[in-house]
Amino acid sequence: MIKNIIFDIGGVLVDFNPIKTLRDMGLDENEVQEIAKHTALSPLWKELDRGIINREIVMNNMKNTLPEKFQDDADRFFHQEIMKTVTSFDYSANWLKSLKEREYKLFLLTNYPDWMFDYHFEHTFTFAPYVDGKVVSGKVKQIKPDAEIYQIILQKYHLVPEECVFIDDRAENIHAAEKQNIKGIIFTNYEEVCKKLEELL
């Protein structure tokens, strides 16, 4: 019997769209694509999610992979615009609210830089009032799909794995959850996932 629903955030409850933010800065398309590729869409972003290395060091490492002519704009993106990269999906608040009204416990398990998460939880996440608990990679210094982060959420909130379902848009994160005996649903689109979730509930 499912009692707990655990949500990933990016691509499930919110849109992470650095390309739009960079375009809104008024940059030409070539620069937009280059800065995005070397910053928010770079493999180095994982280090911001993991939160072990100082964020300024990680950002400088990203910036230094860019042509010098783009570095000032990358700096502006990091220090003035980056919080604008995230918006809640229209369905997110009502989805969690309806599940909460049915007395399910709702949790967040996310790869997210801690400083960005705190801002977005307070200012951007329309679904925040319905959340019973959260484990954020940047705070616990572990990231999905590493097994440790799943154990952290289970232990922190005294959850029984077989009573949990986890929704994430990345297959490797779902497979890692299933290895911990947590049921998993790969997020494709809202309507399809709602149907799969109801089958489990």
Coordinates of N, CA and C in Angstrom, one line a residue:
M1 N 0.8 -1.2 0.0 CA 0.0 0.0 0.0 C 0.9 1.3 0.0
I2 N 0.6 2.1 -0.9 CA 1.4 3.3 -1.1 C 0.9 4.4 -0.1
K3 N 1.8 4.9 0.7 CA 1.5 6.0 1.7 C 2.2 7.3 1.4
N4 N 3.4 7.2 0.7 CA 4.3 8.3 0.5 C 4.6 8.4 -1.0
I5 N 4.5 9.7 -1.5 CA 4.9 10.0 -2.9 C 6.0 10.9 -2.9
I6 N 7.1 10.5 -3.5 CA 8.4 11.3 -3.6 C 8.6 11.8 -5.0
F7 N 8.8 13.1 -5.0 CA 8.9 13.8 -6.3 C 10.3 14.3 -6.6
D8 N 10.8 14.1 -7.8 CA 11.9 14.9 -8.3 C 11.3 16.3 -8.6
I9 N 12.1 17.3 -8.8 CA 11.6 18.6 -9.1 C 11.7 19.0 -10.6
G10 N 13.0 19.1 -11.0 CA 13.2 19.6 -12.4 C 12.7 18.7 -13.4
G11 N 11.9 19.2 -14.3 CA 11.3 18.4 -15.4 C 10.0 17.7 -14.9
V12 N 9.7 17.7 -13.6 CA 8.5 17.0 -13.1 C 7.5 18.1 -12.5
L13 N 8.0 18.9 -11.6 CA 7.2 20.0 -11.0 C 7.6 21.4 -11.5
V14 N 8.8 21.5 -12.0 CA 9.2 22.8 -12.5 C 9.9 22.7 -13.8
D15 N 9.9 23.8 -14.6 CA 10.7 23.9 -15.8 C 12.0 24.6 -15.5
F16 N 13.1 24.0 -15.8 CA 14.5 24.6 -15.7 C 14.9 25.0 -17.1
N17 N 14.9 26.3 -17.4 CA 15.0 26.8 -18.8 C 16.1 27.9 -18.9
P18 N 17.4 27.5 -18.8 CA 18.4 28.5 -18.8 C 18.5 29.2 -20.2
I19 N 18.1 28.5 -21.3 CA 18.1 29.1 -22.6 C 17.2 30.3 -22.6
K20 N 16.0 30.2 -22.1 CA 15.1 31.3 -22.1 C 15.6 32.5 -21.3
T21 N 16.2 32.2 -20.1 CA 16.8 33.3 -19.3 C 17.9 34.0 -20.0
L22 N 18.7 33.3 -20.7 CA 19.8 33.9 -21.5 C 19.3 34.7 -22.6
R23 N 18.3 34.2 -23.3 CA 17.6 35.0 -24.4 C 17.0 36.3 -23.8
D24 N 16.4 36.2 -22.6 CA 15.8 37.4 -22.0 C 16.8 38.4 -21.6
M25 N 18.1 38.0 -21.5 CA 19.2 38.9 -21.2 C 19.5 39.8 -22.4
G26 N 19.0 39.4 -23.6 CA 19.2 40.2 -24.8 C 20.5 39.7 -25.6
L27 N 21.0 38.5 -25.3 CA 22.2 38.1 -26.0 C 21.8 37.5 -27.3
D28 N 22.8 37.5 -28.2 CA 22.5 36.9 -29.5 C 22.5 35.3 -29.4
E29 N 21.9 34.7 -30.3 CA 21.6 33.2 -30.2 C 22.9 32.4 -30.0
N30 N 24.0 32.8 -30.7 CA 25.2 32.0 -30.6 C 25.8 32.1 -29.2
E31 N 25.7 33.3 -28.6 CA 26.2 33.5 -27.3 C 25.3 32.7 -26.3
V32 N 24.0 32.8 -26.5 CA 23.1 32.1 -25.6 C 23.4 30.6 -25.6
Q33 N 23.6 30.0 -26.7 CA 23.9 28.5 -26.8 C 25.2 28.2 -26.2
E34 N 26.2 29.1 -26.4 CA 27.6 28.8 -25.9 C 27.6 28.9 -24.3
I35 N 26.9 30.0 -23.8 CA 26.9 30.1 -22.3 C 26.1 29.0 -21.7
A36 N 25.0 28.6 -22.3 CA 24.2 27.5 -21.7 C 25.0 26.2 -21.7
K37 N 25.6 25.9 -22.8 CA 26.4 24.7 -22.9 C 27.5 24.6 -21.9
H38 N 28.1 25.7 -21.6 CA 29.3 25.7 -20.7 C 28.9 26.0 -19.2
T39 N 27.6 26.3 -19.0 CA 27.2 26.6 -17.6 C 26.1 25.6 -17.2
A40 N 24.9 26.0 -17.3 CA 23.7 25.3 -16.8 C 23.6 23.9 -17.4
L41 N 24.0 23.8 -18.7 CA 23.9 22.5 -19.3 C 25.2 21.7 -19.4
S42 N 26.2 22.2 -18.6 CA 27.5 21.5 -18.6 C 27.5 20.4 -17.6
P43 N 28.3 19.4 -17.8 CA 28.5 18.3 -16.8 C 29.0 18.9 -15.4
L44 N 29.7 20.0 -15.5 CA 30.1 20.7 -14.2 C 29.0 21.1 -13.3
W45 N 27.8 21.3 -13.9 CA 26.6 21.7 -13.0 C 26.4 20.7 -11.9
K46 N 26.8 19.4 -12.1 CA 26.6 18.4 -11.1 C 27.4 18.8 -9.8
E47 N 28.4 19.5 -10.0 CA 29.2 19.9 -8.8 C 28.5 21.0 -8.0
L48 N 27.6 21.8 -8.6 CA 26.8 22.7 -7.9 C 25.7 21.9 -7.2
D49 N 25.1 20.9 -7.9 CA 24.1 20.0 -7.2 C 24.7 19.3 -6.0
R50 N 25.9 18.8 -6.1 CA 26.6 18.0 -5.1 C 26.9 18.9 -3.9
G51 N 27.3 20.1 -4.1 CA 27.5 21.1 -3.1 C 28.8 20.9 -2.2
I52 N 29.8 20.2 -2.7 CA 31.0 20.0 -1.9 C 32.0 21.1 -2.2
I53 N 32.1 21.4 -3.5 CA 33.1 22.5 -3.9 C 32.4 23.8 -3.8
N54 N 33.1 24.8 -3.3 CA 32.5 26.2 -3.2 C 31.9 26.6 -4.6
R55 N 30.7 27.2 -4.6 CA 30.0 27.5 -5.8 C 30.8 28.5 -6.7
E56 N 31.4 29.4 -6.1 CA 32.2 30.4 -6.9 C 33.3 29.8 -7.7
I57 N 33.9 28.8 -7.0 CA 35.0 28.0 -7.7 C 34.4 27.3 -8.9
V58 N 33.3 26.6 -8.7 CA 32.6 25.8 -9.8 C 32.2 26.8 -10.9
M59 N 31.6 27.9 -10.6 CA 31.2 28.9 -11.6 C 32.4 29.4 -12.3
N60 N 33.4 29.7 -11.7 CA 34.6 30.2 -12.4 C 35.2 29.2 -13.3
N61 N 35.2 27.9 -12.9 CA 35.6 26.8 -13.7 C 34.8 26.8 -15.0
M62 N 33.5 26.9 -14.8 CA 32.6 26.9 -16.0 C 32.9 28.1 -16.9
K63 N 33.0 29.3 -16.3 CA 33.2 30.5 -17.0 C 34.5 30.5 -17.8
N64 N 35.5 29.9 -17.3 CA 36.8 29.8 -17.9 C 36.9 28.9 -19.1
T65 N 35.8 28.1 -19.3 CA 35.8 27.2 -20.5 C 35.2 28.0 -21.7
L66 N 34.7 29.2 -21.4 CA 34.1 30.0 -22.5 C 35.1 30.9 -23.1
P67 N 34.8 31.3 -24.4 CA 35.6 32.4 -25.0 C 35.6 33.7 -24.1
E68 N 36.7 34.4 -24.0 CA 36.8 35.5 -23.1 C 35.7 36.6 -23.4
K69 N 35.2 36.7 -24.6 CA 34.2 37.7 -25.0 C 32.9 37.4 -24.4
F70 N 32.6 36.2 -23.9 CA 31.4 35.8 -23.3 C 31.4 35.8 -21.8
Q71 N 32.6 35.9 -21.2 CA 32.7 35.7 -19.8 C 32.0 36.7 -18.9
D72 N 31.9 37.9 -19.3 CA 31.2 38.9 -18.5 C 29.7 38.6 -18.5
D73 N 29.2 38.2 -19.6 CA 27.7 37.9 -19.6 C 27.5 36.6 -18.8
A74 N 28.4 35.7 -18.9 CA 28.3 34.5 -18.1 C 28.2 34.8 -16.6
D75 N 29.1 35.8 -16.2 CA 29.1 36.3 -14.8 C 27.8 36.9 -14.4
R76 N 27.3 37.7 -15.3 CA 25.9 38.3 -15.1 C 24.9 37.3 -14.9
F77 N 24.9 36.2 -15.8 CA 23.9 35.1 -15.7 C 24.0 34.5 -14.4
F78 N 25.2 34.2 -13.9 CA 25.4 33.5 -12.6 C 24.9 34.3 -11.4
H79 N 25.3 35.6 -11.4 CA 25.1 36.4 -10.2 C 23.9 37.3 -10.2
Q80 N 23.2 37.5 -11.4 CA 22.0 38.3 -11.4 C 20.8 37.6 -11.9
E81 N 20.9 36.6 -12.8 CA 19.8 36.1 -13.6 C 19.4 34.7 -13.3
I82 N 20.3 34.0 -12.6 CA 20.2 32.5 -12.5 C 18.9 32.0 -11.8
M83 N 18.4 32.8 -10.9 CA 17.2 32.4 -10.2 C 16.0 32.4 -11.1
K84 N 16.1 33.1 -12.2 CA 14.9 33.2 -13.2 C 14.8 32.0 -14.1
T85 N 15.8 31.0 -13.9 CA 15.8 29.9 -14.8 C 14.7 28.9 -14.5
V86 N 14.1 29.0 -13.3 CA 13.1 28.0 -12.9 C 11.7 28.6 -12.7
T87 N 10.7 27.9 -13.3 CA 9.3 28.3 -13.1 C 8.5 27.0 -12.8
S88 N 7.5 27.1 -11.9 CA 6.6 26.0 -11.6 C 5.7 25.7 -12.8
F89 N 5.5 24.4 -13.1 CA 4.5 24.1 -14.1 C 3.1 24.4 -13.6
D90 N 2.2 24.7 -14.5 CA 0.8 25.1 -14.2 C 0.1 24.1 -13.3
Y91 N 0.4 22.8 -13.6 CA -0.4 21.8 -12.9 C 0.2 21.4 -11.5
S92 N 1.4 21.9 -11.2 CA 2.1 21.3 -10.0 C 1.4 21.5 -8.7
A93 N 0.9 22.7 -8.4 CA 0.3 23.0 -7.1 C -1.0 22.2 -7.0
N94 N -1.8 22.2 -8.0 CA -3.1 21.5 -7.9 C -2.9 20.0 -7.8
W95 N -1.8 19.5 -8.4 CA -1.5 18.0 -8.4 C -1.2 17.6 -6.9
L96 N -0.2 18.4 -6.3 CA 0.2 18.0 -5.0 C -1.0 18.3 -4.0
K97 N -1.7 19.4 -4.2 CA -2.8 19.7 -3.3 C -3.8 18.5 -3.3
S98 N -4.2 18.0 -4.5 CA -5.2 17.0 -4.6 C -4.7 15.7 -3.9
L99 N -3.4 15.4 -4.0 CA -2.8 14.2 -3.3 C -2.8 14.4 -1.8
K100 N -2.5 15.6 -1.4 CA -2.4 15.9 0.0 C -3.8 15.8 0.6
E101 N -4.8 16.2 -0.1 CA -6.2 16.1 0.4 C -6.6 14.6 0.6
R102 N -6.0 13.7 -0.2 CA -6.2 12.3 0.0 C -5.3 11.6 1.0
E103 N -4.6 12.5 1.8 CA -3.8 12.1 2.9 C -2.6 11.3 2.6
Y104 N -2.0 11.5 1.4 CA -0.7 11.0 1.1 C 0.3 11.9 1.6
K105 N 1.5 11.4 2.1 CA 2.6 12.2 2.5 C 3.4 12.5 1.2
L106 N 3.8 13.7 1.1 CA 4.5 14.2 -0.1 C 5.9 14.7 0.2
F107 N 6.9 14.2 -0.6 CA 8.3 14.5 -0.3 C 9.0 14.9 -1.6
L108 N 10.1 15.7 -1.5 CA 10.9 16.1 -2.6 C 12.3 15.4 -2.4
L109 N 12.8 14.8 -3.5 CA 14.1 14.3 -3.5 C 14.8 14.8 -4.8
T110 N 15.7 15.7 -4.7 CA 16.1 16.5 -5.8 C 17.6 16.7 -5.8
N111 N 18.2 16.7 -7.1 CA 19.5 17.2 -7.3 C 19.4 18.7 -7.5
Y112 N 19.9 19.5 -6.6 CA 19.6 21.0 -6.7 C 20.7 21.7 -5.8
P113 N 21.3 22.7 -6.3 CA 22.2 23.5 -5.5 C 21.4 24.1 -4.3
D114 N 22.0 24.0 -3.1 CA 21.3 24.3 -1.9 C 20.8 25.8 -1.9
W115 N 21.6 26.7 -2.3 CA 21.3 28.1 -2.3 C 20.2 28.5 -3.3
M116 N 20.2 27.8 -4.4 CA 19.1 28.0 -5.4 C 17.8 27.4 -4.8
F117 N 17.9 26.2 -4.3 CA 16.7 25.5 -3.7 C 16.0 26.4 -2.7
D118 N 16.8 27.0 -1.8 CA 16.2 27.8 -0.7 C 15.4 28.9 -1.3
Y119 N 16.0 29.6 -2.2 CA 15.3 30.8 -2.9 C 14.0 30.3 -3.6
H120 N 14.1 29.2 -4.4 CA 13.0 28.8 -5.2 C 11.9 28.2 -4.3
F121 N 12.3 27.5 -3.2 CA 11.2 27.0 -2.3 C 10.4 28.1 -1.7
E122 N 11.0 29.2 -1.4 CA 10.3 30.3 -0.8 C 9.6 31.2 -1.8
H123 N 10.1 31.3 -3.0 CA 9.6 32.3 -3.9 C 9.0 31.8 -5.2
T124 N 9.3 30.5 -5.6 CA 9.0 30.0 -6.9 C 8.1 28.8 -6.9
F125 N 8.3 27.9 -6.0 CA 7.6 26.6 -6.0 C 6.1 26.8 -5.5
T126 N 5.2 26.8 -6.4 CA 3.8 27.0 -6.1 C 3.3 25.8 -5.2
F127 N 4.0 24.7 -5.3 CA 3.5 23.5 -4.6 C 4.1 23.4 -3.2
A128 N 5.0 24.3 -2.8 CA 5.7 24.2 -1.5 C 4.8 24.0 -0.3
P129 N 3.6 24.6 -0.2 CA 2.8 24.4 1.0 C 2.3 23.0 1.2
Y130 N 2.4 22.1 0.2 CA 1.9 20.8 0.3 C 3.0 19.7 0.6
V131 N 4.2 20.2 0.8 CA 5.3 19.3 0.9 C 5.6 18.9 2.4
D132 N 5.7 17.6 2.7 CA 5.9 17.2 4.1 C 7.4 17.0 4.4
G133 N 8.2 16.9 3.4 CA 9.7 16.8 3.7 C 10.5 16.9 2.5
K134 N 11.8 17.1 2.6 CA 12.6 17.2 1.4 C 14.0 16.8 1.7
V135 N 14.7 16.3 0.7 CA 16.1 16.0 0.7 C 16.7 16.6 -0.5
V136 N 17.6 17.5 -0.3 CA 18.2 18.3 -1.4 C 19.7 17.9 -1.5
S137 N 20.1 17.5 -2.7 CA 21.5 17.1 -2.9 C 22.6 18.0 -2.3
G138 N 22.4 19.3 -2.6 CA 23.3 20.3 -2.2 C 23.5 20.5 -0.7
K139 N 22.4 20.0 0.0 CA 22.5 20.1 1.5 C 23.1 18.8 2.1
V140 N 22.8 17.7 1.5 CA 23.3 16.4 2.1 C 24.5 15.9 1.4
K141 N 25.0 16.6 0.4 CA 26.3 16.3 -0.3 C 26.3 14.9 -1.0
Q142 N 25.1 14.5 -1.4 CA 24.9 13.3 -2.2 C 24.0 13.6 -3.3
I143 N 24.2 12.9 -4.5 CA 23.3 13.2 -5.6 C 22.7 11.9 -6.1
K144 N 21.5 12.0 -6.7 CA 20.9 10.9 -7.5 C 21.8 10.6 -8.7
P145 N 22.0 9.4 -9.1 CA 21.4 8.1 -8.6 C 22.2 7.4 -7.6
D146 N 23.1 8.0 -6.8 CA 23.8 7.3 -5.8 C 22.8 6.8 -4.7
A147 N 23.1 5.6 -4.3 CA 22.2 4.9 -3.4 C 22.0 5.6 -2.1
E148 N 23.1 6.3 -1.6 CA 23.0 7.0 -0.3 C 21.9 8.0 -0.2
I149 N 21.6 8.7 -1.3 CA 20.6 9.8 -1.1 C 19.2 9.2 -0.9
Y150 N 19.0 8.0 -1.5 CA 17.7 7.4 -1.2 C 17.6 6.9 0.2
Q151 N 18.7 6.4 0.7 CA 18.7 6.0 2.1 C 18.5 7.2 3.1
I152 N 19.0 8.3 2.7 CA 18.9 9.5 3.5 C 17.4 9.9 3.7
I153 N 16.7 9.9 2.6 CA 15.2 10.3 2.7 C 14.4 9.2 3.5
L154 N 14.7 8.0 3.2 CA 14.0 6.9 4.0 C 14.3 7.0 5.5
Q155 N 15.5 7.2 5.8 CA 15.8 7.3 7.2 C 15.4 8.5 7.9
K156 N 15.5 9.7 7.2 CA 15.2 11.0 7.8 C 13.7 11.0 8.2
Y157 N 12.9 10.4 7.3 CA 11.4 10.5 7.5 C 10.8 9.2 8.0
H158 N 11.6 8.2 8.3 CA 11.2 6.9 8.8 C 10.2 6.3 7.8
L159 N 10.6 6.3 6.5 CA 9.7 5.8 5.5 C 10.0 4.3 5.2
V160 N 9.0 3.5 5.0 CA 9.1 2.1 4.6 C 9.2 2.1 3.0
P161 N 10.3 1.6 2.5 CA 10.4 1.7 1.0 C 9.2 1.2 0.2
E162 N 8.7 0.1 0.7 CA 7.6 -0.6 -0.1 C 6.3 0.3 0.0
E163 N 6.3 1.3 0.8 CA 5.1 2.2 0.9 C 5.3 3.5 0.2
C164 N 6.4 3.5 -0.6 CA 6.8 4.8 -1.3 C 6.8 4.6 -2.8
V165 N 6.4 5.6 -3.6 CA 6.6 5.7 -5.0 C 7.4 6.9 -5.3
F166 N 8.3 6.8 -6.3 CA 9.2 7.9 -6.6 C 8.9 8.3 -8.1
I167 N 8.8 9.6 -8.4 CA 8.5 10.1 -9.7 C 9.7 10.9 -10.1
D168 N 10.4 10.6 -11.2 CA 11.5 11.3 -11.7 C 11.6 11.2 -13.2
D169 N 12.1 12.2 -13.9 CA 12.2 12.2 -15.3 C 13.4 11.5 -15.9
R170 N 14.3 11.0 -15.0 CA 15.5 10.3 -15.5 C 15.4 8.8 -15.1
A171 N 15.5 8.0 -16.1 CA 15.4 6.5 -15.9 C 16.4 6.0 -14.9
E172 N 17.7 6.6 -14.9 CA 18.7 6.0 -14.0 C 18.4 6.3 -12.6
N173 N 17.7 7.4 -12.3 CA 17.3 7.7 -11.0 C 16.1 6.8 -10.5
I174 N 15.2 6.5 -11.4 CA 14.2 5.5 -11.1 C 14.7 4.1 -10.8
H175 N 15.7 3.7 -11.6 CA 16.3 2.4 -11.4 C 17.0 2.3 -10.1
A176 N 17.6 3.4 -9.7 CA 18.4 3.4 -8.4 C 17.4 3.3 -7.3
A177 N 16.2 4.0 -7.4 CA 15.2 4.0 -6.4 C 14.6 2.5 -6.2
E178 N 14.4 1.9 -7.4 CA 13.9 0.5 -7.3 C 14.8 -0.5 -6.7
K179 N 16.1 -0.2 -6.8 CA 17.1 -1.0 -6.1 C 17.0 -0.9 -4.5
Q180 N 16.3 0.2 -4.1 CA 16.1 0.4 -2.7 C 14.7 -0.1 -2.3
N181 N 14.0 -0.8 -3.2 CA 12.6 -1.3 -3.0 C 11.6 -0.2 -3.0
I182 N 11.9 0.9 -3.6 CA 10.9 2.0 -3.8 C 10.3 1.8 -5.2
K183 N 9.0 1.9 -5.3 CA 8.4 1.8 -6.6 C 8.7 3.1 -7.4
G184 N 8.8 3.0 -8.7 CA 9.2 4.1 -9.5 C 8.3 4.3 -10.7
I185 N 8.2 5.6 -11.1 CA 7.5 6.0 -12.3 C 8.4 7.0 -13.0
I186 N 8.7 6.7 -14.3 CA 9.5 7.7 -15.1 C 8.5 8.7 -15.6
F187 N 8.8 10.0 -15.3 CA 7.9 11.1 -15.8 C 8.1 11.3 -17.3
T188 N 7.0 11.2 -18.0 CA 7.0 11.5 -19.4 C 6.2 12.8 -19.7
N189 N 4.9 12.7 -19.3 CA 4.1 13.9 -19.3 C 3.1 13.8 -18.1
Y190 N 2.5 14.9 -17.8 CA 1.6 14.9 -16.6 C 0.5 13.9 -16.7
E191 N -0.2 13.9 -17.8 CA -1.4 13.0 -17.9 C -1.1 11.6 -17.8
E192 N 0.0 11.2 -18.5 CA 0.4 9.7 -18.4 C 0.8 9.3 -17.0
V193 N 1.6 10.2 -16.4 CA 2.1 9.9 -15.0 C 1.0 9.8 -14.0
C194 N 0.0 10.7 -14.2 CA -1.2 10.7 -13.3 C -1.9 9.3 -13.4
K195 N -2.0 8.8 -14.6 CA -2.7 7.5 -14.8 C -1.9 6.4 -14.2
K196 N -0.5 6.4 -14.4 CA 0.3 5.4 -13.8 C 0.3 5.4 -12.3
L197 N 0.3 6.7 -11.8 CA 0.3 6.8 -10.3 C -1.0 6.3 -9.7
E198 N -2.1 6.6 -10.3 CA -3.4 6.1 -9.8 C -3.5 4.6 -9.8
E199 N -2.8 3.9 -10.8 CA -2.8 2.5 -10.8 C -2.1 1.9 -9.6
L200 N -1.1 2.6 -9.1 CA -0.4 2.2 -7.9 C -1.1 2.5 -6.6
L201 N -1.8 3.6 -6.6 CA -2.5 4.1 -5.4 C -3.8 3.3 -5.2

